[in-house]
Short mmCIF file of C-alpha atoms in Angstrom, two decimals:
data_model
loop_
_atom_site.label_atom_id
_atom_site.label_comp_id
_atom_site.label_asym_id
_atom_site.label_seq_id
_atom_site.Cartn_x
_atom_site.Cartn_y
_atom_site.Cartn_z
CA UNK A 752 -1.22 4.45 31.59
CA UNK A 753 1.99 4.25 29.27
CA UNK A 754 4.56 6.38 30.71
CA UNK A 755 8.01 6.55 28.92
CA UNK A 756 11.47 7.81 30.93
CA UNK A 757 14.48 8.52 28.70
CA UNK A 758 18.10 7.64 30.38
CA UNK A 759 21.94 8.28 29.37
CA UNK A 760 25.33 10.74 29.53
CA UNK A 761 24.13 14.13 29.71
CA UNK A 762 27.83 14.97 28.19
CA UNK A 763 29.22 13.61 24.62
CA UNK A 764 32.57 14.76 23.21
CA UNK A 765 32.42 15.85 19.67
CA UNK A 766 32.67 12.92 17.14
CA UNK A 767 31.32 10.10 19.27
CA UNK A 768 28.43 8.84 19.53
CA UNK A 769 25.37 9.59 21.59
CA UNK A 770 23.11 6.59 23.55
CA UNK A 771 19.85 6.73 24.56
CA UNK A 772 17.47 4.33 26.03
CA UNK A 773 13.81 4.99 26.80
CA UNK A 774 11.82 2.99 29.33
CA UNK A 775 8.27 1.66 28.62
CA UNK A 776 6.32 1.06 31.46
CA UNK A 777 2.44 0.53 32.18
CA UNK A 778 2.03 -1.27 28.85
CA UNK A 779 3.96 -3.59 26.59
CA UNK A 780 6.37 -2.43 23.75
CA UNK A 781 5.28 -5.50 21.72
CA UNK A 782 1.46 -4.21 22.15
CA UNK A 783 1.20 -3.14 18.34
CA UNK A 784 -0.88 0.09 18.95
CA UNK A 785 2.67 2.62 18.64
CA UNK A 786 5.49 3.24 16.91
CA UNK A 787 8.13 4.29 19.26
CA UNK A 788 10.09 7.37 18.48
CA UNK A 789 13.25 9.91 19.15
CA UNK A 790 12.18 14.45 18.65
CA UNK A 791 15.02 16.31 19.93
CA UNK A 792 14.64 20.21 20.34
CA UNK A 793 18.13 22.01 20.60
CA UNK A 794 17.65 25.25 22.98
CA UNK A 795 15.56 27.61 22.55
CA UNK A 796 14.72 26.27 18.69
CA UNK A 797 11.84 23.64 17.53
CA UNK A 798 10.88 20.04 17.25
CA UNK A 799 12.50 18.02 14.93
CA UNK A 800 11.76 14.30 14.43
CA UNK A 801 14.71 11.78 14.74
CA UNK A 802 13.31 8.33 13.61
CA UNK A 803 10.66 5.35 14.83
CA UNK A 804 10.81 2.13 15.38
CA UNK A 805 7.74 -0.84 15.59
CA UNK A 806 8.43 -3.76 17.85
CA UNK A 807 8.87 -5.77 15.07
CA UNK A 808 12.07 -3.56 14.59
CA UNK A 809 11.08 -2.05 11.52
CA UNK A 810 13.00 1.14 11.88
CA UNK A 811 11.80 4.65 9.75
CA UNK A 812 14.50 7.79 10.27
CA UNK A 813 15.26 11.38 9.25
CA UNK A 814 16.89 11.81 6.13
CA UNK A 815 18.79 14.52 7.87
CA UNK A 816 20.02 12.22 10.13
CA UNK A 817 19.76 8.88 8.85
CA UNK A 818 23.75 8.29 7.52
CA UNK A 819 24.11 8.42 12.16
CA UNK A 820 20.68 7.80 13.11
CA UNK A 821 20.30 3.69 14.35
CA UNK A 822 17.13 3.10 17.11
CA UNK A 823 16.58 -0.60 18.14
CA UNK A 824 14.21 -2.14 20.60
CA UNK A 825 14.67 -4.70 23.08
CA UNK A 826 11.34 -6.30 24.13
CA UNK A 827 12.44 -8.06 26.53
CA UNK A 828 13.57 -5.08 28.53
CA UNK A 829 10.68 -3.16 27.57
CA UNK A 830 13.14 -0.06 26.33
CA UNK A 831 14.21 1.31 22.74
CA UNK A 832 17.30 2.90 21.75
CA UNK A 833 19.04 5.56 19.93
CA UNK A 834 22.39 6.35 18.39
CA UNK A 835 23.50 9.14 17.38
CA UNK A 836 27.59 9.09 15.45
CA UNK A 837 29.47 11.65 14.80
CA UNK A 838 28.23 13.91 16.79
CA UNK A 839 28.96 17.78 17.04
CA UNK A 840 28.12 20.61 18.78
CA UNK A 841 25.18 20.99 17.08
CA UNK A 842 23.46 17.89 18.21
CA UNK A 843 22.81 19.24 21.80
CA UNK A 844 19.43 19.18 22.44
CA UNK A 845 16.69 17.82 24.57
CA UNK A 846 16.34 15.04 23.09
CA UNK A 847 12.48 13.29 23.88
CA UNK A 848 11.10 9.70 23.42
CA UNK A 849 7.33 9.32 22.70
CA UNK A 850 4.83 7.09 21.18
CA UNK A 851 3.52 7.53 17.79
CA UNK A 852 -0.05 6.46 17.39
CA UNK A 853 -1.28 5.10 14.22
CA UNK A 854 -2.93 8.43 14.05
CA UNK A 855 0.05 10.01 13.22
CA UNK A 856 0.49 11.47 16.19
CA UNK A 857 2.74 11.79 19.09
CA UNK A 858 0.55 11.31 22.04
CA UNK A 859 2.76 10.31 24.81
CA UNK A 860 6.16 11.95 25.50
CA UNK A 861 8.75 11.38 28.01
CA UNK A 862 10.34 14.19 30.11
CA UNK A 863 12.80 14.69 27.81
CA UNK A 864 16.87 14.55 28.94
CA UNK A 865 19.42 17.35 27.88
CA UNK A 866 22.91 15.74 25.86
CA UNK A 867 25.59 18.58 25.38
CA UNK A 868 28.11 17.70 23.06
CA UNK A 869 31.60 19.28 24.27
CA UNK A 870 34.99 19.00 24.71
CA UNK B 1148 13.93 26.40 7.89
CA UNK B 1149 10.88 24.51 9.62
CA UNK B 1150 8.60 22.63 6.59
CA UNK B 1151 5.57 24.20 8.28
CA UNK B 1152 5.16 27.59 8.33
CA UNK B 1153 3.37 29.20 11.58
CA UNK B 1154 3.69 32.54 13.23
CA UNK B 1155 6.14 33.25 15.70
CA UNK B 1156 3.92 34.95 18.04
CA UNK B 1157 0.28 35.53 18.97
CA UNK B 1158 -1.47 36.93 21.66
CA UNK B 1159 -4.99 37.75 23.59
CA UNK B 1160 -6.66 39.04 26.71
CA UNK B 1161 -8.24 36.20 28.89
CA UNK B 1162 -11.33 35.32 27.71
CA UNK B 1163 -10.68 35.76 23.96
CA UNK B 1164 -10.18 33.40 21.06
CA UNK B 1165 -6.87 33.29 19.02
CA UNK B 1166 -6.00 31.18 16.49
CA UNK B 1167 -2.69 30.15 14.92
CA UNK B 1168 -2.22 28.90 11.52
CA UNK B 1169 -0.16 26.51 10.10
CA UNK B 1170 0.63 26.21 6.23
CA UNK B 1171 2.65 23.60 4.21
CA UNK B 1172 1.56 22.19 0.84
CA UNK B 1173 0.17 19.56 -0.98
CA UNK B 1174 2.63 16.36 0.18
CA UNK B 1175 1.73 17.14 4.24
CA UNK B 1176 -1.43 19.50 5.35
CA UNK B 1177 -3.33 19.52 1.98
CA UNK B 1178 -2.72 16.14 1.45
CA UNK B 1179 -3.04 14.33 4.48
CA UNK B 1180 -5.96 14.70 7.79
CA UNK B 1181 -2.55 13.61 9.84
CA UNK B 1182 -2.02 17.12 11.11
CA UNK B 1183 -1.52 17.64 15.10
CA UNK B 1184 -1.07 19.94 17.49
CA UNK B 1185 1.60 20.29 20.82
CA UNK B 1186 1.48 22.74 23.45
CA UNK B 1187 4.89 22.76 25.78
CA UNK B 1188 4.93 25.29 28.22
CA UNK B 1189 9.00 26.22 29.55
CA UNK B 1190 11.16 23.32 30.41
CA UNK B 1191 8.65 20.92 29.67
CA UNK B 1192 7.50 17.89 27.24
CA UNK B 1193 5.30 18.51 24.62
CA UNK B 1194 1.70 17.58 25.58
CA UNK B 1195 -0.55 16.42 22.42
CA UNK B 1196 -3.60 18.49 21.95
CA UNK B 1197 -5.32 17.88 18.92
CA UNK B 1198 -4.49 15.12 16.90
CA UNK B 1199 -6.31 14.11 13.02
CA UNK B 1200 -6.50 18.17 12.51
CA UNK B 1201 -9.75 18.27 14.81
CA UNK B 1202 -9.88 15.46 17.30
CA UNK B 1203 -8.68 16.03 20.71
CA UNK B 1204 -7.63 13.31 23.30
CA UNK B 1205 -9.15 12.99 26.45
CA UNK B 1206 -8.56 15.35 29.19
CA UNK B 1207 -8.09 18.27 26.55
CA UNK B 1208 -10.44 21.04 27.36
CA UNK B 1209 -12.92 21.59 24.44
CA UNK B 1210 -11.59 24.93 24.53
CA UNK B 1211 -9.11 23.72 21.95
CA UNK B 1212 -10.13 23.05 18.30
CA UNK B 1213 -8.50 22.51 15.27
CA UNK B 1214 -9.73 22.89 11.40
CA UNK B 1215 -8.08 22.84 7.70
CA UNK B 1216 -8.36 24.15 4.56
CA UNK B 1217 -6.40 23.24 2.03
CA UNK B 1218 -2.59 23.74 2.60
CA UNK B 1219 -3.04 25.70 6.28
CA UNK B 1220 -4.32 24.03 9.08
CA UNK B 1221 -5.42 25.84 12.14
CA UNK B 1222 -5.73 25.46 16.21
CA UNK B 1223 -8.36 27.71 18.20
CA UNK B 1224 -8.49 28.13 21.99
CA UNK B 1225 -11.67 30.12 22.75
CA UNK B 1226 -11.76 31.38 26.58
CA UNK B 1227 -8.19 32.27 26.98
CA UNK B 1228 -6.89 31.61 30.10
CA UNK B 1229 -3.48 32.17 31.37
CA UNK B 1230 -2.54 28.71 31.90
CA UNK B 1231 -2.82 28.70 27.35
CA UNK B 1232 0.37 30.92 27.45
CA UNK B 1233 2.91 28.03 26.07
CA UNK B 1234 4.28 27.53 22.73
CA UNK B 1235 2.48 25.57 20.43
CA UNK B 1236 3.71 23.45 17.39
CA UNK B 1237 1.86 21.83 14.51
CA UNK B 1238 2.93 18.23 12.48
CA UNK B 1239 1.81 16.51 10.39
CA UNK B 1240 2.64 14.00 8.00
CA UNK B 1241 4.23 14.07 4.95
CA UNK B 1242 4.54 12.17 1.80
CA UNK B 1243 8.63 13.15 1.62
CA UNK B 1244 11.28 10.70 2.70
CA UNK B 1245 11.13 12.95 5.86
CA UNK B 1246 7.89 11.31 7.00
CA UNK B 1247 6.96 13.79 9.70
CA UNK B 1248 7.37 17.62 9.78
CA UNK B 1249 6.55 20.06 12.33
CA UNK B 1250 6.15 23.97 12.13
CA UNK B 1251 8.59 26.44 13.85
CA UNK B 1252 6.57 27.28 17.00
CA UNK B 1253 4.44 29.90 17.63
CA UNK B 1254 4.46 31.76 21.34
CA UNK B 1255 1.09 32.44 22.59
CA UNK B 1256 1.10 35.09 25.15
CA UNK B 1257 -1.86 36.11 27.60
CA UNK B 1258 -2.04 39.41 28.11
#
């Protein structure tokens, strides 16, 4: 069973940037069968969709977000990755990692890690 | 503004059926049988629930069904039981640059 584990600063100051990474285990990255995404939720407000990337690094993002947006993949390390510039306060969110199946659907998410961006 | 439009709130006695709606337009709902369904209960991950508007994955109670019609898609749960209260979110796909919408929420409480 696939089970994903985001990691990074649970602080950013305003203006820099914001790094995630998102650990694949129980199944291979390079499998084909997902697309391998960033959702963030700031508090107590919905889902919003950051951007996926395929193994091959074909990368599809947000057009809300896509001048700061940049997720890569490293296969070898089984993780993917997201950056986030220019960030302000209202970037602080839970942000999630999860698989998107070629159903078009989100089927399995991480636990999700909080990023507060202040001074 | 959420593309999707669902209700902020519903609620039923255990044992009822609710259902919550879910209405966007021609380029994402109405267009597409990509439309999905999330319940997250507090402080936690989503958890997929229906996925192609009516199939849902394994280990989903039947309980849980989901339909469309046109623009507004829909998710059931029959037999409420208190362990339903969560809020739920739709998606689906879009033909926008944006790729992949999702509604606003909608809190389901059990009364």
């Amino acid at each position: 069973q696939v089970q994903l584990q985001e990691s990074g600063p649970g602080l950013v100051k305003p203006s820099q940037t914001l790094s995630l990474t998102c650990t694949v285990s129980g199944g291979s990255i390079s499998s084909g069968d997902y697309y391998w995404s960033w959702i963030r939720q700031p508090p107590g407000k919905g889902l919003e969709w950051i951007g996926y990337i395929y193994y091959s690094g074909s990368t599809y993002y947000n057009p809300s977000l896509k001048s700061r947006v940049t997720i890569s993949v490293d296969t070898s390390k089984n993780q993917f990755s997201l950056k986030l510039s220019s960030v302000t306060a209202a970037d602080t969110a839970v942000y999630y990692c999860a698989s998107f199946t070629m159903s078009r659907a989100f089927d399995i998410w991480g636990q999700g890690t909080m990023v507060t961006v202040s001074s | 503004q959420s593309a999707l439009t669902q209700p902020a709130s519903v609620s039923g006695s255990p044992g009822q059926s609710i259902t919550i709606s879910c209405t966007g337009t021609s380029s994402d709902v109405g267009g597409y049988n990509y439309v999905s369904w999330y319940q997250q209960h507090p402080g936690k991950a989503p958890k997929l629930m229906i996925y192609e508007v009516s199939n849902r994955p394994s280990g989903v109670p039947d309980r849980f069904s989901g339909s469309k019609s046109g623009n507004t898609a829909s998710l059931t749960i029959s037999g409420l039981q208190a362990e339903d209260e969560a809020d739920y979110y739709c998606s689906s796909y879009t033909s926008s640059s944006t790729l992949k919408v999702f509604g606003g929420g909608t809190k389901l409480t059990v009364l």
